[in-house]
Structures are given as structure tokens and as C-alpha cells.
């Protein structure tokens, strides 16, 4: 059996998005499952839109996610000569031809045909059968010159997709397409087909949006005399809650965004691994959801990838991230939160206080950024401390709030400074007020929010003086 060779072939025209990351992950999982090779290829044929820093960013991000590659990165731009050689081969065999049309001419002819009948797909084959004399004359006029691949006039193009089954389109929907631009640069279809063939790719696993391009790549391979076909698997589209293609409107989509918002790479990788793929049910009757990359790789088969669009559920990701956060050893969790704290609190950052606060935050946090945010009340300059509007309203609506705050202050003035001694429940008990009714107001007064870090620990961390000052200040705002 031939060894499995898969590739991830991003275009370096921006940050790596979750869709691309999911494609990379599924390739990696397939390679690791089969003991094959995972190749990274940077498709920088679009020289104007490709940038070196995106190329580097993609690699850093893949590493962050825990995906290592075995070969590459191969830069497509380094192989232009090879692509052009293939184009020459196609010209020589008559599978491709030179086209001298300007874009305006192509568009004008297209519009004219549209006026006469149903729209056709674009180029009309105008330059298909030029004589050598025609070509010499047109070249002499200084016209643009591209190379087009000649597609069949009738019949169908078909391939079998592991996920989608038989995919068939009539050739009439695919016009003769450009494989070398007027600038002399090879076009993506050609470079992609040649590179896959030259690097012995056995399985092409990529996004559903590329399904249509496969017909062109297969036709190019055939015309170049490349034997055999890779196995194709086009992964389901990622959609948001409204079933529309996932985009910025739905939330974070670049991996940099997820990192900046404090998602753990292992949680994100786990979540992405289940977008379109699921593990078989275990003894509990349900498919396991919290799974490591190694467990995903062990279970990964293309036959279990569903063809229907995969719903990107931010709530579920948040839940999963929280699960991973709680599974971290405390020092590791603090270590990962630290850059967020330093970034937020700058000069006021204090490692000991922050560590103690994160120990309190771990139990409830959804993301590292959230966890760092909840420590805000410990680092804010006193004159900038403010109670969030909804929490202030809640405080003001609390029954007998003046009495509560006074009694709490009286207690904190004299009690020992330990979490046990700071416990305010007996104080409320004496007033015959339930903790559930009275404590949110104290949370708001001390932490600026009625849903902050555990209260008694927070008061101890904040210190007697600042806690008392805030509680007294809140007492003046109860109207
Ligand atoms: N470079 C293409 C893209 O980023 C992907 C090509 C492929 O996977 O075949 O959309
Ligand atoms: Zn032409």
C-alpha cells in the first residue's frame, strides 16, 4: 500500500481562519491516523495579495494549535518555473492555447451573448483556433497574452468524493480557463494540480468551497498525463447560528482572535476536531466530546465526516474552554493568564495578588481573558473604581441595603483578616436577611459587579482599608 500523503495548502493572504484551521487539523488527523505524511504548502501564487508575515503567522498559528508538519513549508512561488513548464507542455499538446483578448473584449462579448439568450459561463473560446499567423499578428500588436486551458465542449466531469459521493458537472458550465496570466504568472489551478502531483499527494482534504475547482485540476492532471487521481474529501462548510457561512459578524474567526480572547489551543483544537466529525458512542451511549488530539487522531476516519454544514457554536466552545481551564493544574492556569493580566494592569500588576485572584477565578472562568478581567477590582486605582450600571441598580434595589452595608462595614472594621473571619453570612443572619438577597449588593460594592470572584476571599485580598472605603462609598449611593 502506498503511504498516505496529505497537505494543507493555505494562501497567505490573511490570518488563519477557523475554517482553514479545521482543514489543517483534519489533514493532520488523517496523516497521524494513517501514519502518513503531512505536508505544508504555502500557495502564494497571488503575489500581490500574499505576504511574508502571513506566511509566518500561519506557521506560528498551526504550531500554537499543536499541529506539526512533516514536510515543508513548500512555497508555491519557488516553483513557478515548473508550473510554466507544465503550461508549455499543455500548449505543445494543444490542450491549451494562447489567448490575446483583453478583459474588456471578453466582457463585451459576454454581455452581447447575454442579451441574446441564457447567460453562459464567461469566455467564449474566441482564441481557440488561431493560426500561427493570427498569433504572430496579435502578439505584434502588443496585446496581452495569457494561456488558456481548453475544456471539453460537452460531456461531464465526475469524481468521487469520500464525503459527498459522486460529484458531476456538465463541461458546458466550465469555460476555457486561464492557467498563465498575462503577467506570466501561473494560476492557482495549474500550480495546485502540478504541486499535488509532484509531491505525491494521495488525499486532498480541503474546504467544500473548492469542490468546483477540482474538475479543473483533474482535467489538468489528465492533460499532463499524470497517472491516477488523489482521493478527494471536501469538508463541510462552517456556518453560524443563522446557517450563513461563518464570518466576522458571528464572532471571532481568525485563530489570532481566539488566542487574544483567551481560548486554550487544546480546547480550540478539540472543538474544531468535532466540526463535521464525531467519535463513535462510548459505553455511556454518547460520543465523547472532551478528547485530546491524540484521541481524535486515533479515531479519525474520513468516512465519519458528515457532508452537512457544520454549525460553529460559540456557546459550546465556551463551555469546552471552561472545561479545559478547570482541568489545568493551578500553576499552569496562572501562567497562561499572566500575559493577559500584565497587558491589562500594566504597572499596577502584582504577581502575588494576581496569582491568588486566578486561584479564585479558575472555577468559573470561560476564557483566560475573562479570568484576568475578573481581577480588575484588585488593580484599579481607587479613584477609578466604579460599579457596573446593572450591578449598581441591583444594589440600589436591594431591600434594607443601607442596613446591610452598615452592618458589613461594622463587622469588617473589627474582624480578623482571614476568609473564615470575613464570612458575612452570620452578619446577614443577625439581620434576618438571606445571603442570596443581601450578598449581591456587597459583591457590587467591593468588586464593582454582583457576579465577581468569590466574595470573602476577594475582600481578604483587597484588604481592610479598600474594602471598607468601597462599602462606605456604596452606602452613600443608595439614594
Ligand atoms: N490555497 C487554497 C486556499 O487557500 C487551497 C487549495 C487547496 O487546498 O487545494 O483556498
Ligand atoms: Zn481570447
Short mmCIF file of C-alpha atoms and ligand atoms in Angstrom, two decimals:
data_model
loop_
_atom_site.label_atom_id
_atom_site.label_comp_id
_atom_site.label_asym_id
_atom_site.label_seq_id
_atom_site.Cartn_x
_atom_site.Cartn_y
_atom_site.Cartn_z
CA UNK A 1 0.00 0.00 0.00
CA UNK A 2 1.26 3.48 -0.76
CA UNK A 3 1.97 5.74 2.13
CA UNK A 4 -0.63 8.42 2.78
CA UNK A 5 0.47 11.93 1.90
CA UNK A 6 -1.79 14.86 2.65
CA UNK A 7 -1.21 18.57 2.53
CA UNK A 8 -2.54 21.78 3.94
CA UNK A 9 -2.23 24.46 1.27
CA UNK A 10 -3.27 27.87 2.59
CA UNK A 11 -2.95 31.08 0.62
CA UNK A 12 -1.03 33.57 2.77
CA UNK A 13 -3.45 36.44 2.22
CA UNK A 14 -4.58 36.93 5.80
CA UNK A 15 -4.80 35.42 9.24
CA UNK A 16 -5.58 31.75 9.51
CA UNK A 17 -9.34 31.42 9.98
CA UNK A 18 -11.15 28.68 11.86
CA UNK A 19 -12.26 27.15 8.56
CA UNK A 20 -8.66 26.88 7.39
CA UNK A 21 -7.54 25.64 10.79
CA UNK A 22 -10.20 22.93 10.71
CA UNK A 23 -8.92 21.88 7.26
CA UNK A 24 -5.35 21.79 8.55
CA UNK A 25 -6.45 19.80 11.58
CA UNK A 26 -8.37 17.20 9.56
CA UNK A 27 -5.36 16.71 7.27
CA UNK A 28 -3.11 16.35 10.29
CA UNK A 29 -5.52 13.90 11.94
CA UNK A 30 -5.68 11.84 8.80
CA UNK A 31 -1.90 11.78 8.46
CA UNK A 32 -1.43 10.82 12.09
CA UNK A 33 -4.17 8.20 11.96
CA UNK A 34 -2.66 6.52 8.93
CA UNK A 35 0.99 7.03 9.88
CA UNK A 36 1.35 9.13 6.74
CA UNK A 37 2.99 12.45 5.93
CA UNK A 38 1.54 15.89 6.49
CA UNK A 39 2.90 18.46 4.05
CA UNK A 40 2.58 22.21 4.45
CA UNK A 41 2.45 24.14 1.20
CA UNK A 42 2.05 27.89 1.02
CA UNK A 43 0.05 28.82 -2.07
CA UNK A 44 1.46 32.23 -2.77
CA UNK A 45 0.69 32.36 -6.48
CA UNK A 46 -1.22 35.58 -5.95
CA UNK A 47 1.92 37.62 -5.46
CA UNK A 48 0.08 40.86 -4.86
CA UNK A 49 -2.09 39.57 -2.04
CA UNK A 50 0.43 37.21 -0.45
CA UNK A 51 2.65 38.46 2.32
CA UNK A 52 5.63 37.05 4.11
CA UNK A 53 4.24 37.89 7.55
CA UNK A 54 1.02 35.99 6.80
CA UNK A 55 3.14 33.01 5.78
CA UNK A 56 4.93 33.18 9.11
CA UNK A 57 1.70 33.84 11.00
CA UNK A 58 0.10 30.70 9.56
CA UNK A 59 3.02 28.58 10.74
CA UNK A 60 3.06 30.11 14.21
CA UNK A 61 -0.67 29.56 14.50
CA UNK A 62 -0.52 25.94 13.37
CA UNK A 63 2.16 25.33 15.98
CA UNK A 64 0.08 27.10 18.62
CA UNK A 65 -2.79 24.75 17.80
CA UNK A 66 -0.49 21.76 18.23
CA UNK A 67 -0.20 20.78 14.57
CA UNK A 68 3.26 19.87 13.36
CA UNK A 69 4.04 19.16 9.72
CA UNK A 70 6.47 16.63 8.35
CA UNK A 71 7.48 18.39 5.13
CA UNK A 72 7.58 21.98 4.01
CA UNK A 73 6.63 24.67 4.05
CA UNK A 74 6.98 24.47 0.29
CA UNK A 75 6.46 27.85 -1.29
CA UNK A 76 4.47 27.64 -4.47
CA UNK A 77 6.19 30.77 -5.75
CA UNK A 78 9.51 28.91 -5.71
CA UNK A 79 8.14 26.50 -8.29
CA UNK A 80 6.88 28.91 -10.92
CA UNK A 81 9.34 27.54 -13.48
CA UNK A 82 7.94 24.07 -13.03
CA UNK A 83 4.38 25.39 -13.41
CA UNK A 84 5.31 27.26 -16.56
CA UNK A 85 7.00 24.18 -17.94
CA UNK A 86 3.70 22.33 -17.43
CA UNK A 87 1.88 25.15 -19.22
CA UNK A 88 4.28 24.82 -22.16
CA UNK A 89 3.63 21.09 -22.27
CA UNK A 90 -0.11 21.80 -22.47
CA UNK A 91 0.43 24.37 -25.21
CA UNK A 92 2.56 21.94 -27.18
CA UNK A 93 -0.03 19.19 -26.99
CA UNK A 94 -2.85 21.55 -27.94
CA UNK A 95 -4.60 21.11 -24.59
CA UNK A 96 -4.03 24.82 -24.01
CA UNK A 97 -3.74 27.83 -26.29
CA UNK A 98 -2.69 31.45 -26.22
CA UNK A 99 -5.44 33.99 -25.73
CA UNK A 100 -4.93 37.61 -26.79
CA UNK A 101 -8.27 39.02 -25.67
CA UNK A 102 -8.41 41.98 -23.34
CA UNK A 103 -10.73 41.80 -20.40
CA UNK A 104 -12.93 44.48 -21.95
CA UNK A 105 -13.32 42.45 -25.12
CA UNK A 106 -14.22 39.30 -23.20
CA UNK A 107 -16.77 41.21 -21.12
CA UNK A 108 -18.29 43.00 -24.10
CA UNK A 109 -18.76 39.72 -25.99
CA UNK A 110 -20.22 38.13 -22.89
CA UNK A 111 -22.75 40.95 -22.46
CA UNK A 112 -23.71 40.73 -26.12
CA UNK A 113 -24.38 37.00 -25.83
CA UNK A 114 -26.32 37.54 -22.63
CA UNK A 115 -28.66 39.86 -24.47
CA UNK A 116 -29.43 37.06 -26.92
CA UNK A 117 -30.09 34.17 -24.57
CA UNK A 118 -29.37 32.48 -21.28
CA UNK A 119 -26.06 33.55 -19.75
CA UNK A 120 -23.07 31.34 -20.48
CA UNK A 121 -20.21 30.95 -18.05
CA UNK A 122 -17.84 33.52 -19.49
CA UNK A 123 -15.09 33.10 -22.03
CA UNK A 124 -16.33 32.04 -25.46
CA UNK A 125 -13.31 30.24 -26.88
CA UNK A 126 -12.55 33.16 -29.15
CA UNK A 127 -8.82 32.37 -29.50
CA UNK A 128 -9.12 28.59 -29.61
CA UNK A 129 -8.25 28.12 -33.23
CA UNK A 130 -5.97 30.99 -34.15
CA UNK A 131 -3.47 30.24 -36.90
CA UNK A 132 0.24 30.83 -36.28
CA UNK A 133 -0.12 33.95 -38.49
CA UNK A 134 -3.01 35.27 -36.35
CA UNK A 135 -0.95 34.74 -33.25
CA UNK A 136 2.09 36.49 -34.66
CA UNK A 137 -0.04 39.46 -35.73
CA UNK A 138 -1.85 39.76 -32.39
CA UNK A 139 1.39 39.45 -30.46
CA UNK A 140 2.84 42.11 -32.74
CA UNK A 141 0.00 44.46 -31.76
CA UNK A 142 1.36 44.30 -28.23
CA UNK A 143 -1.79 42.63 -26.94
CA UNK A 144 -1.93 40.89 -23.57
CA UNK A 145 -1.17 37.21 -23.83
CA UNK A 146 -2.49 34.60 -21.44
CA UNK A 147 -2.63 30.83 -21.69
CA UNK A 148 -6.00 29.14 -21.50
CA UNK A 149 -6.84 25.53 -20.93
CA UNK A 150 -9.29 24.09 -23.42
CA UNK A 151 -12.20 22.37 -21.65
CA UNK A 152 -14.43 19.83 -23.38
CA UNK A 153 -17.49 21.23 -25.19
CA UNK A 154 -19.79 18.54 -23.96
CA UNK A 155 -19.99 15.61 -21.61
CA UNK A 156 -19.47 15.77 -17.89
CA UNK A 157 -16.68 15.90 -15.37
CA UNK A 158 -17.04 13.49 -12.45
CA UNK A 159 -15.10 12.48 -9.41
CA UNK A 160 -15.90 10.52 -6.31
CA UNK A 161 -15.64 12.48 -3.11
CA UNK A 162 -15.25 10.45 0.08
CA UNK A 163 -17.64 12.75 1.91
CA UNK A 164 -20.02 13.90 -0.80
CA UNK A 165 -20.16 10.89 -3.09
CA UNK A 166 -20.23 11.31 -6.85
CA UNK A 167 -19.74 14.94 -7.91
CA UNK A 168 -20.67 15.63 -11.53
CA UNK A 169 -20.91 18.81 -13.57
CA UNK A 170 -21.50 19.32 -17.28
CA UNK A 171 -18.44 20.72 -19.06
CA UNK A 172 -20.62 23.40 -20.60
CA UNK A 173 -20.56 25.13 -17.19
CA UNK A 174 -16.76 25.35 -17.21
CA UNK A 175 -15.34 27.71 -19.85
CA UNK A 176 -11.77 27.57 -21.13
CA UNK A 177 -9.88 28.96 -18.16
CA UNK A 178 -6.63 30.86 -17.75
CA UNK A 179 -3.67 28.88 -16.47
CA UNK A 180 -0.99 31.51 -17.04
CA UNK A 181 -1.86 35.17 -16.60
CA UNK A 182 -0.93 37.96 -18.94
CA UNK A 183 1.75 38.85 -16.38
CA UNK A 184 3.30 35.45 -17.00
CA UNK A 185 2.33 34.16 -13.56
CA UNK A 186 0.83 30.68 -13.27
CA UNK A 187 -2.71 30.50 -11.94
CA UNK A 188 -3.75 28.64 -8.80
CA UNK A 189 -5.46 25.74 -10.65
CA UNK A 190 -2.33 24.84 -12.52
CA UNK A 191 0.08 25.34 -9.63
CA UNK A 192 -2.18 23.37 -7.31
CA UNK A 193 -2.57 20.44 -9.70
CA UNK A 194 1.12 20.27 -10.55
CA UNK A 195 2.28 20.58 -6.95
CA UNK A 196 -0.11 17.91 -5.70
CA UNK A 197 1.16 15.59 -8.42
CA UNK A 198 4.86 16.38 -7.93
CA UNK A 199 4.69 15.91 -4.17
CA UNK A 200 2.78 12.64 -4.45
CA UNK A 201 -0.29 13.79 -2.57
CA UNK A 202 -2.61 10.82 -2.13
CA UNK A 203 -5.54 12.55 -0.38
CA UNK A 204 -6.78 16.07 -0.97
CA UNK A 205 -8.74 17.12 2.10
CA UNK A 206 -9.98 20.69 1.84
CA UNK A 207 -12.95 23.01 2.15
CA UNK A 208 -16.18 22.49 0.31
CA UNK A 209 -15.80 25.88 -1.36
CA UNK A 210 -13.09 24.32 -3.53
CA UNK A 211 -15.23 21.46 -4.84
CA UNK A 212 -15.81 23.22 -8.16
CA UNK A 213 -12.12 23.75 -8.78
CA UNK A 214 -11.48 20.01 -8.57
CA UNK A 215 -12.89 19.45 -12.05
CA UNK A 216 -10.31 21.83 -13.46
CA UNK A 217 -7.45 20.29 -11.54
CA UNK A 218 -8.39 16.80 -12.63
CA UNK A 219 -8.65 17.88 -16.25
CA UNK A 220 -5.19 19.48 -16.00
CA UNK A 221 -3.73 16.33 -14.48
CA UNK A 222 -5.20 14.19 -17.23
CA UNK A 223 -3.94 16.51 -19.94
CA UNK A 224 -0.48 16.50 -18.39
CA UNK A 225 -0.50 12.73 -18.44
CA UNK A 226 -0.23 12.43 -14.67
CA UNK A 227 -1.32 8.91 -13.80
CA UNK A 228 -4.01 8.24 -11.20
CA UNK A 229 -6.05 10.59 -9.08
CA UNK A 230 -5.79 11.53 -5.43
CA UNK A 231 -8.73 10.74 -3.22
CA UNK A 232 -10.79 13.87 -2.62
CA UNK A 233 -12.59 14.81 0.58
CA UNK A 234 -14.29 18.20 0.62
CA UNK A 235 -15.08 19.20 4.18
CA UNK A 236 -18.43 20.71 5.13
CA UNK A 237 -18.74 24.45 5.33
CA UNK A 238 -18.70 26.14 8.74
CA UNK A 239 -21.85 28.13 9.44
CA UNK A 240 -23.03 30.44 12.21
CA UNK A 241 -26.27 30.30 14.21
CA UNK A 242 -28.17 31.78 11.24
CA UNK A 243 -26.85 29.00 8.97
CA UNK A 244 -24.92 31.53 6.92
CA UNK A 245 -21.26 30.93 6.13
CA UNK A 246 -19.21 31.72 9.22
CA UNK A 247 -17.88 35.27 9.11
CA UNK A 248 -16.69 38.07 11.36
CA UNK A 249 -20.27 39.00 12.10
CA UNK A 250 -20.69 35.79 14.07
CA UNK A 251 -17.73 36.44 16.37
CA UNK A 252 -14.03 35.68 16.39
CA UNK A 253 -12.93 33.83 13.28
CA UNK A 254 -9.18 34.16 12.99
CA UNK A 255 -7.12 31.99 15.27
CA UNK A 256 -5.25 35.07 16.44
CA UNK A 257 -8.58 36.42 17.70
CA UNK A 258 -9.32 33.26 19.61
CA UNK A 259 -5.86 33.35 21.17
CA UNK A 260 -6.27 37.02 22.07
CA UNK A 261 -9.60 36.27 23.72
CA UNK A 262 -8.00 33.63 25.89
CA UNK A 263 -9.08 30.37 24.32
CA UNK A 264 -6.77 27.48 25.05
CA UNK A 265 -5.27 25.95 21.91
CA UNK A 266 -6.07 22.44 23.13
CA UNK A 267 -9.73 23.40 23.69
CA UNK A 268 -9.98 25.04 20.28
CA UNK A 269 -8.32 22.06 18.60
CA UNK A 270 -10.73 19.72 20.37
CA UNK A 271 -13.67 21.85 19.30
CA UNK A 272 -12.50 22.14 15.67
CA UNK A 273 -11.93 18.40 15.55
CA UNK A 274 -15.63 17.85 16.15
CA UNK A 275 -16.83 20.22 13.45
CA UNK A 276 -18.15 17.71 10.97
CA UNK A 277 -16.56 14.72 12.65
CA UNK A 278 -17.73 12.75 15.66
CA UNK A 279 -16.39 9.84 17.59
CA UNK A 280 -18.41 6.66 17.90
CA UNK A 281 -20.56 6.49 21.05
CA UNK A 282 -18.82 5.03 24.10
CA UNK A 283 -20.27 2.84 26.91
CA UNK A 284 -22.35 5.81 28.11
CA UNK A 285 -24.17 5.77 24.77
CA UNK A 286 -22.93 9.23 23.80
CA UNK A 287 -19.98 10.29 21.66
CA UNK A 288 -17.12 11.58 23.81
CA UNK A 289 -16.61 15.31 23.43
CA UNK A 290 -13.61 16.20 25.51
CA UNK A 291 -10.88 14.48 23.55
CA UNK A 292 -7.20 15.16 23.03
CA UNK A 293 -5.61 15.49 19.62
CA UNK A 294 -4.10 12.04 20.10
CA UNK A 295 -7.53 10.55 20.81
CA UNK A 296 -9.01 12.36 17.82
CA UNK A 297 -6.21 11.08 15.61
CA UNK A 298 -6.73 7.52 16.81
CA UNK A 299 -10.42 7.70 15.91
CA UNK A 300 -10.25 9.79 12.76
CA UNK A 301 -11.64 8.30 9.57
CA UNK A 302 -12.93 10.30 6.60
CA UNK A 303 -15.98 8.06 6.40
CA UNK A 304 -17.22 9.62 9.65
CA UNK A 305 -17.09 13.18 8.30
CA UNK A 306 -20.62 14.43 7.70
CA UNK A 307 -21.41 16.27 4.46
CA UNK A 308 -23.90 18.70 6.02
CA UNK A 309 -22.74 22.18 7.09
CA UNK A 310 -21.07 22.23 10.49
CA UNK A 311 -22.57 24.65 13.00
CA UNK A 312 -19.95 26.71 14.80
CA UNK A 313 -21.43 27.08 18.25
CA UNK A 314 -19.63 29.72 20.30
CA UNK A 315 -21.52 28.71 23.47
CA UNK A 316 -20.33 25.17 23.13
CA UNK A 317 -16.76 26.31 22.54
CA UNK A 318 -17.01 28.48 25.66
CA UNK A 319 -18.21 25.52 27.65
CA UNK A 320 -15.40 23.37 26.32
CA UNK A 321 -12.80 26.04 27.01
CA UNK A 322 -14.06 26.27 30.58
CA UNK A 323 -13.71 22.51 30.96
CA UNK A 324 -10.11 22.70 29.78
CA UNK A 325 -9.42 25.64 32.08
CA UNK A 326 -10.66 23.68 35.08
CA UNK A 327 -8.56 20.69 34.14
CA UNK A 328 -5.33 22.73 34.20
CA UNK A 329 -3.04 22.48 37.21
CA UNK A 330 -3.30 25.83 39.00
CA UNK A 331 0.27 26.99 38.29
CA UNK A 332 -0.23 26.29 34.60
CA UNK A 333 -3.51 28.17 34.59
CA UNK A 334 -1.95 31.18 36.35
CA UNK A 335 0.97 31.09 33.96
CA UNK A 336 -1.35 31.23 30.97
CA UNK A 337 -3.45 34.04 32.46
CA UNK A 338 -0.44 36.11 33.36
CA UNK A 339 0.16 37.80 29.97
CA UNK A 340 -3.48 38.88 29.95
CA UNK A 341 -3.13 40.34 33.45
CA UNK A 342 0.10 42.12 32.61
CA UNK A 343 -1.38 43.55 29.49
CA UNK A 344 -4.46 44.80 31.30
CA UNK A 345 -2.94 46.07 34.54
CA UNK A 346 0.44 47.28 33.37
CA UNK A 347 2.42 48.93 36.18
CA UNK A 348 -0.19 48.05 38.76
CA UNK A 349 0.13 44.33 38.09
CA UNK A 350 1.20 42.39 41.17
CA UNK A 351 2.13 38.75 40.67
CA UNK A 352 1.12 37.52 44.14
CA UNK A 353 -2.25 39.22 44.15
CA UNK A 354 -2.88 38.10 40.59
CA UNK A 355 -1.97 34.50 41.41
CA UNK A 356 -4.34 34.50 44.38
CA UNK A 357 -7.10 36.01 42.25
CA UNK A 358 -6.62 33.45 39.47
CA UNK A 359 -6.90 30.65 42.02
CA UNK A 360 -10.37 32.04 42.72
CA UNK A 361 -11.18 32.59 39.05
CA UNK A 362 -10.34 29.15 37.73
CA UNK A 363 -13.56 27.61 38.98
CA UNK A 364 -15.81 29.84 36.88
CA UNK A 365 -13.79 31.29 34.01
CA UNK A 366 -14.74 30.73 30.39
CA UNK A 367 -11.55 32.14 28.90
CA UNK A 368 -8.15 33.29 30.13
CA UNK A 369 -9.10 36.85 29.27
CA UNK A 370 -12.28 36.61 31.37
CA UNK A 371 -10.29 35.25 34.26
CA UNK A 372 -7.81 38.12 34.06
CA UNK A 373 -10.68 40.60 33.76
CA UNK A 374 -12.33 39.44 36.97
CA UNK A 375 -9.23 40.58 38.89
CA UNK A 376 -9.86 44.13 37.72
CA UNK A 377 -11.18 45.37 41.09
CA UNK A 378 -7.86 44.45 42.72
CA UNK A 379 -5.73 46.58 40.42
CA UNK A 380 -7.91 49.55 39.58
CA UNK A 381 -6.79 52.88 41.08
CA UNK A 382 -9.27 53.68 43.85
CA UNK A 383 -10.45 56.89 42.21
CA UNK A 384 -11.34 54.97 39.05
CA UNK A 385 -13.28 52.22 40.78
CA UNK A 386 -16.85 52.09 39.58
CA UNK A 387 -19.78 49.78 39.99
CA UNK A 388 -21.16 48.46 36.71
CA UNK A 389 -24.56 50.06 35.97
CA UNK A 390 -26.60 46.86 36.19
CA UNK A 391 -24.91 45.88 39.43
CA UNK A 392 -25.43 49.36 40.89
CA UNK A 393 -29.09 49.15 40.03
CA UNK A 394 -29.31 45.79 41.68
CA UNK A 395 -27.57 47.18 44.77
CA UNK A 396 -29.93 50.13 44.93
CA UNK A 397 -32.95 47.86 44.67
CA UNK A 398 -31.77 45.56 47.44
CA UNK A 399 -34.13 45.72 50.40
CA UNK A 400 -32.61 47.32 53.51
CA UNK A 401 -29.36 47.82 51.65
CA UNK A 402 -28.27 50.67 53.95
CA UNK A 403 -28.56 48.43 56.99
CA UNK A 404 -26.70 45.65 55.21
CA UNK A 405 -23.77 47.82 54.17
CA UNK A 406 -23.52 49.39 57.63
CA UNK A 407 -23.52 46.04 59.36
CA UNK A 408 -20.95 44.64 56.93
CA UNK A 409 -18.70 47.65 57.44
CA UNK A 410 -19.03 47.37 61.22
CA UNK A 411 -18.01 43.73 61.02
CA UNK A 412 -15.06 44.29 58.67
CA UNK A 413 -13.72 47.04 60.89
CA UNK A 414 -13.02 44.65 63.72
CA UNK A 415 -12.87 41.07 62.46
CA UNK A 416 -9.70 39.04 61.97
CA UNK A 417 -8.43 39.22 58.42
CA UNK A 418 -8.98 35.65 57.27
CA UNK A 419 -11.54 34.22 54.89
CA UNK A 420 -13.29 32.45 57.79
CA UNK A 421 -13.48 35.59 59.89
CA UNK A 422 -14.60 37.74 56.97
CA UNK A 423 -17.56 35.41 56.28
CA UNK A 424 -20.53 37.76 56.12
CA UNK A 425 -23.31 35.21 56.39
CA UNK A 426 -23.58 35.44 60.18
CA UNK A 427 -23.79 39.23 59.80
CA UNK A 428 -26.76 38.93 57.46
CA UNK A 429 -28.19 36.23 59.66
CA UNK A 430 -28.43 38.68 62.54
CA UNK A 431 -30.44 40.98 60.28
CA UNK A 432 -32.59 38.02 59.25
CA UNK A 433 -31.58 38.55 55.62
CA UNK A 434 -30.81 35.60 53.35
CA UNK A 435 -27.27 35.61 51.82
CA UNK A 436 -28.82 35.25 48.38
CA UNK A 437 -30.69 38.53 48.92
CA UNK A 438 -28.04 40.51 50.69
CA UNK A 439 -24.68 39.42 49.29
CA UNK A 440 -25.04 40.61 45.67
CA UNK A 441 -25.10 44.19 46.94
CA UNK A 442 -21.83 43.60 48.79
CA UNK A 443 -20.30 41.97 45.73
CA UNK A 444 -21.24 45.05 43.73
CA UNK A 445 -19.86 47.42 46.35
CA UNK A 446 -16.50 45.63 46.62
CA UNK A 447 -15.89 44.16 43.16
CA UNK A 448 -17.94 46.51 41.01
CA UNK A 449 -20.05 43.58 39.82
CA UNK A 450 -22.58 41.36 41.54
CA UNK A 451 -21.13 38.31 39.78
CA UNK A 452 -17.43 38.59 40.57
CA UNK A 453 -14.88 36.35 42.24
CA UNK A 454 -15.88 34.62 45.49
CA UNK A 455 -16.66 37.48 47.88
CA UNK A 456 -14.98 36.67 51.17
CA UNK A 457 -11.70 35.69 49.53
CA UNK A 458 -11.90 38.82 47.40
CA UNK A 459 -12.39 41.05 50.44
CA UNK A 460 -9.38 39.48 52.13
CA UNK A 461 -7.29 40.03 49.01
CA UNK A 462 -8.44 43.59 48.58
CA UNK A 463 -7.55 44.45 52.18
CA UNK A 464 -9.45 46.03 55.05
CA UNK A 465 -8.90 49.62 54.10
CA UNK A 466 -10.02 49.48 50.47
CA UNK A 467 -12.91 47.15 51.24
CA UNK A 468 -14.25 49.49 53.90
CA UNK A 469 -13.81 52.54 51.72
CA UNK A 470 -15.80 50.93 48.89
CA UNK A 471 -18.57 49.70 51.15
CA UNK A 472 -18.95 53.13 52.73
CA UNK A 473 -18.88 54.78 49.33
CA UNK A 474 -21.63 52.45 48.14
CA UNK A 475 -23.69 53.31 51.22
CA UNK A 476 -23.72 56.94 50.10
CA UNK A 477 -25.21 55.96 46.74
CA UNK A 478 -28.33 54.20 47.87
CA UNK A 479 -30.45 57.30 47.39
N1 LIG B 1 -4.82 27.70 -1.47
C1 LIG B 1 -6.20 27.33 -1.44
C2 LIG B 1 -6.95 28.17 -0.44
O1 LIG B 1 -6.39 28.65 0.49
C3 LIG B 1 -6.43 25.91 -1.01
C4 LIG B 1 -6.06 24.95 -2.03
C5 LIG B 1 -6.27 23.52 -1.68
O2 LIG B 1 -6.37 23.13 -0.51
O3 LIG B 1 -6.30 22.76 -2.63
O4 LIG B 1 -8.12 28.34 -0.57
ZN1 LIG B 2 -9.02 35.11 -26.38
#
